[in-house]
mmCIF file of C-alpha atoms in Angstrom:
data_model
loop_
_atom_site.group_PDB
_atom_site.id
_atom_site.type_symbol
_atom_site.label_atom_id
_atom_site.label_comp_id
_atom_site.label_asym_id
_atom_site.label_seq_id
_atom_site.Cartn_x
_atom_site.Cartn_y
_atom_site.Cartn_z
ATOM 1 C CA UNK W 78 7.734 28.297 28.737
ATOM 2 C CA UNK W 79 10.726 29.833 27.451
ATOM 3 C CA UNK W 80 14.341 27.916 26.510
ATOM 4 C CA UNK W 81 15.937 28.771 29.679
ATOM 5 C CA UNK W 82 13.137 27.122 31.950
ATOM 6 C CA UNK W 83 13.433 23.855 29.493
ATOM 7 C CA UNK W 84 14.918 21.311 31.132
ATOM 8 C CA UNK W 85 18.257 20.134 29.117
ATOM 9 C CA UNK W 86 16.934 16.885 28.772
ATOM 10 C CA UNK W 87 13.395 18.260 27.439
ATOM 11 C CA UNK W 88 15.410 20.435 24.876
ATOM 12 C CA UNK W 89 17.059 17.085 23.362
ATOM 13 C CA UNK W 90 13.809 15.063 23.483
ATOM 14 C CA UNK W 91 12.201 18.296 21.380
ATOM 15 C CA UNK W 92 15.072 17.974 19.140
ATOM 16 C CA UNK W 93 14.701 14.586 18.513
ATOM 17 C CA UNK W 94 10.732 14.565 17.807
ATOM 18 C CA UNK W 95 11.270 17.343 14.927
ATOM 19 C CA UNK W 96 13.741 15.369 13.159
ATOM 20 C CA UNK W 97 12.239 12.289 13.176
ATOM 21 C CA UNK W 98 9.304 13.760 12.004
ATOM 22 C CA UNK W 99 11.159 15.939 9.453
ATOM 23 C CA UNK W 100 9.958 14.750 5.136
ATOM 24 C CA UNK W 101 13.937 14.242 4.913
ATOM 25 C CA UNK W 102 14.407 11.402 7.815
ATOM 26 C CA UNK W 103 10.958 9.729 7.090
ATOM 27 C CA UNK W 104 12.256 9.356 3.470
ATOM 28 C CA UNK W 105 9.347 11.547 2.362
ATOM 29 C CA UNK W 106 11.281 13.935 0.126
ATOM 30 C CA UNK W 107 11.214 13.603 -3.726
ATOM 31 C CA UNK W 108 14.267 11.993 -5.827
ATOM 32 C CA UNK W 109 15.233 13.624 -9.336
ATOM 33 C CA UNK W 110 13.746 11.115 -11.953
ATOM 34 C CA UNK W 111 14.057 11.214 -14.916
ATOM 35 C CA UNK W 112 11.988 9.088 -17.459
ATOM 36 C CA UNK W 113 13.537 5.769 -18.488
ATOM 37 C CA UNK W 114 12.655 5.529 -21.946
ATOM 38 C CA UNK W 115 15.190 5.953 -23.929
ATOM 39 C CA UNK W 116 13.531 8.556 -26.226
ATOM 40 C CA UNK W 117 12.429 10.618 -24.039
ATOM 41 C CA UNK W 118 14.372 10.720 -20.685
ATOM 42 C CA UNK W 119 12.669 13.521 -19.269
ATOM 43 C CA UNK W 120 12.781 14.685 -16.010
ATOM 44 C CA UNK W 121 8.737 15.419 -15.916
ATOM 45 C CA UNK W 122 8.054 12.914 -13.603
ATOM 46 C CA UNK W 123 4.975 12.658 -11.499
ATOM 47 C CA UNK W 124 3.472 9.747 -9.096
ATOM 48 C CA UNK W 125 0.806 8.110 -11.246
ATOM 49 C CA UNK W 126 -1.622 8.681 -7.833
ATOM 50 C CA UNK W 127 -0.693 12.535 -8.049
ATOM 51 C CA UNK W 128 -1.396 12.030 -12.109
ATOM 52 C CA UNK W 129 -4.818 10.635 -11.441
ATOM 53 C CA UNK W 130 -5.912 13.303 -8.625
ATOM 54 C CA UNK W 131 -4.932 16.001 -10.907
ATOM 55 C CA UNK W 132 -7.782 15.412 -13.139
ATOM 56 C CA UNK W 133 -11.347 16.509 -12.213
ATOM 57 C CA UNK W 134 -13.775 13.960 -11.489
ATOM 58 C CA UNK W 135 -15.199 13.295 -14.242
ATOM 59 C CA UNK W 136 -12.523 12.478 -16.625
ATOM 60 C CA UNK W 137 -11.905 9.122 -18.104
ATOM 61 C CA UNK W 138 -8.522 8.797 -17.134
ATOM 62 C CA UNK W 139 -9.332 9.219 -13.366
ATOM 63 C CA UNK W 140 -10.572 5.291 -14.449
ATOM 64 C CA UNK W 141 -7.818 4.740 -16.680
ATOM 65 C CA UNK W 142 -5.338 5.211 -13.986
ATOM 66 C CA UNK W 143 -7.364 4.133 -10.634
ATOM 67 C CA UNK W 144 -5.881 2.326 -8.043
ATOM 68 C CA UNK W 145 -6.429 -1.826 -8.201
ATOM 69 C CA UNK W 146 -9.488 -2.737 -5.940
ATOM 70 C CA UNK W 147 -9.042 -4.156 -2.575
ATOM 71 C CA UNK W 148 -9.496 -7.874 -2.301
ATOM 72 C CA UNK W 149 -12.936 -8.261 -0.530
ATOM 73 C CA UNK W 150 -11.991 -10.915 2.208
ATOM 74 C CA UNK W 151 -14.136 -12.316 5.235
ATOM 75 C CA UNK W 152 -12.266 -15.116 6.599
ATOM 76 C CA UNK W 153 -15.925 -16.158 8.788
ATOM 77 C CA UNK W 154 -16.845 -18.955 6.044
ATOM 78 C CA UNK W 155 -13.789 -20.665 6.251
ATOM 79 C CA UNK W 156 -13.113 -20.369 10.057
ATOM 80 C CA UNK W 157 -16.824 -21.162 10.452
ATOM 81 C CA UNK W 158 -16.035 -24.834 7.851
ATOM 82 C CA UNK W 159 -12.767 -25.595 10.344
ATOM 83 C CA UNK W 160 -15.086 -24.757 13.515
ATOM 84 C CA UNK W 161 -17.809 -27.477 12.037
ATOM 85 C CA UNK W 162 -14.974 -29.924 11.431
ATOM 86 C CA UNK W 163 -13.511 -29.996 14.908
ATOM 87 C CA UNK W 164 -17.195 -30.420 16.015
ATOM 88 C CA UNK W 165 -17.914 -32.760 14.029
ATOM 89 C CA UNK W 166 -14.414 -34.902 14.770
ATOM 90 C CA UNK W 167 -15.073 -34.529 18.872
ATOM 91 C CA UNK W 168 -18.763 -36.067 17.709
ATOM 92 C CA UNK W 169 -16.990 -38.940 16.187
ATOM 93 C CA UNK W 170 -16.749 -38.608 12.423
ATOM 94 C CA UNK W 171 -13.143 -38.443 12.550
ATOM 95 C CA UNK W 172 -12.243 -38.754 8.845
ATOM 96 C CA UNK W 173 -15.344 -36.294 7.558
ATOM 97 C CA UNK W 174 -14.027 -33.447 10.822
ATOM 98 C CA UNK W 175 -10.526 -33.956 9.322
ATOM 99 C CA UNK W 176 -11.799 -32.892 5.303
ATOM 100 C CA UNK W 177 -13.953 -30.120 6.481
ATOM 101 C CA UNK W 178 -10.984 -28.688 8.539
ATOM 102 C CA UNK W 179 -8.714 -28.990 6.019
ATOM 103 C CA UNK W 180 -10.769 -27.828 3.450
ATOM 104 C CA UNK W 181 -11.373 -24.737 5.976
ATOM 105 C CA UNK W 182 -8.127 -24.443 6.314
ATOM 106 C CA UNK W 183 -7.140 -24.401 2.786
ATOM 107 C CA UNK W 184 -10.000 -21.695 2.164
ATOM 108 C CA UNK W 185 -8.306 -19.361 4.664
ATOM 109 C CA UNK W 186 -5.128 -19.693 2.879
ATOM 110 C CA UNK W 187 -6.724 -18.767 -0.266
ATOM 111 C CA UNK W 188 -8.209 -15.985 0.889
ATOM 112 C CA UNK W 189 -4.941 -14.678 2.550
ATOM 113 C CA UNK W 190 -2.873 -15.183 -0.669
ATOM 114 C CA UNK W 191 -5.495 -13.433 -2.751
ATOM 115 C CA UNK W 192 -5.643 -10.635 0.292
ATOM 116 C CA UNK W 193 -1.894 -10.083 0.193
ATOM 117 C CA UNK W 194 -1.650 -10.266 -3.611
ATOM 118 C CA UNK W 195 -4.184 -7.268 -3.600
ATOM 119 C CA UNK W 196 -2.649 -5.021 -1.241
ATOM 120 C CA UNK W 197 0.707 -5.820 -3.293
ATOM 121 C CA UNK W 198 -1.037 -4.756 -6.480
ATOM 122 C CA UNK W 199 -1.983 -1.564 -4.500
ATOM 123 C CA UNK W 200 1.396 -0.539 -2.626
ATOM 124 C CA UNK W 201 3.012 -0.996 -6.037
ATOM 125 C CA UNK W 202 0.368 1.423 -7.641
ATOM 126 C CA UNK W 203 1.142 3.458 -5.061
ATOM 127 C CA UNK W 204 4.864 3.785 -5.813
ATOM 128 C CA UNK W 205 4.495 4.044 -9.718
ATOM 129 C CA UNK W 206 5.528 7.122 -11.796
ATOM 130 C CA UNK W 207 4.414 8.406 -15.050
ATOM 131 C CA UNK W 208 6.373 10.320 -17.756
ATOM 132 C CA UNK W 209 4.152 13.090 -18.472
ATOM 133 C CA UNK W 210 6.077 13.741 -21.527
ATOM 134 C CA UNK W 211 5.618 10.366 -23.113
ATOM 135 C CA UNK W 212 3.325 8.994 -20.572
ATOM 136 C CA UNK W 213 5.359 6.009 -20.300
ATOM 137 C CA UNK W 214 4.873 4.062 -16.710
ATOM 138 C CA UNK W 215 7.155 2.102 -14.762
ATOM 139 C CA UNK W 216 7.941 1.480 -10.533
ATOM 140 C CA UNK W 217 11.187 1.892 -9.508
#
């Protein structure tokens, strides 16, 4: 299909697709950093995740600088506690259905916490740099 059998509208939709998808408007493209240390303040800057890849796999350091483990979370206990509770309150043990679903309950929320403090961990990892000058680390 060549331009002139594009429809005008088809032209500004094709537009539209490459810049969205372009490094600059996803806010892909790399900003000049330059190391905060004061003694050093170089601008040989790398993500700590490009750091650690660069190494071959048997290094050290490719454990030295590994991403924090994902929280291992199953939520089925602790729906499976509040599901025996409400069975156990329509059954008639009120007070004992109303500790096992809040202890169920509670469970879940602990779980979610530790969950989201996890991926936290692992989204800052993600964004850390590393002076490879002075090997100082920091996030901005």
């Amino acid at each position: 299909m060549t331009r002139a059998t594009v429809p005008r509208c088809g032209l500004l939709w094709i537009s539209l697709v490459r810049n969205l998808a372009s490094p600059t408007h996803a806010g892909l493209t790399e900003v000049a950093v330059n190391c905060p240390s004061p003694k050093c303040g170089s601008s040989n800057v790398q993500l700590l995740s490009h750091y650690r890849d660069s190494h071959p796999p048997d290094s050290p350091l490719r454990d030295v600088y590994a991403q924090p483990a994902a929280a291992d979370v199953s939520y089925l206990a602790a729906a499976g506690l509040a599901l025996l509770g409400i069975v156990v309150v329509v059954s008639g043990a009120v007070f004992a259905g109303l500790v096992a679903v809040a202890v169920g309950a509670g469970w879940g929320v602990v779980i979610h916490r530790r969950a989201e403090a996890a991926e936290l961990a692992r989204a800052r990892w993600a964004n850390r740099r590393i002076c490879l000058a002075c090997t100082e680390q920091w996030t901005p």
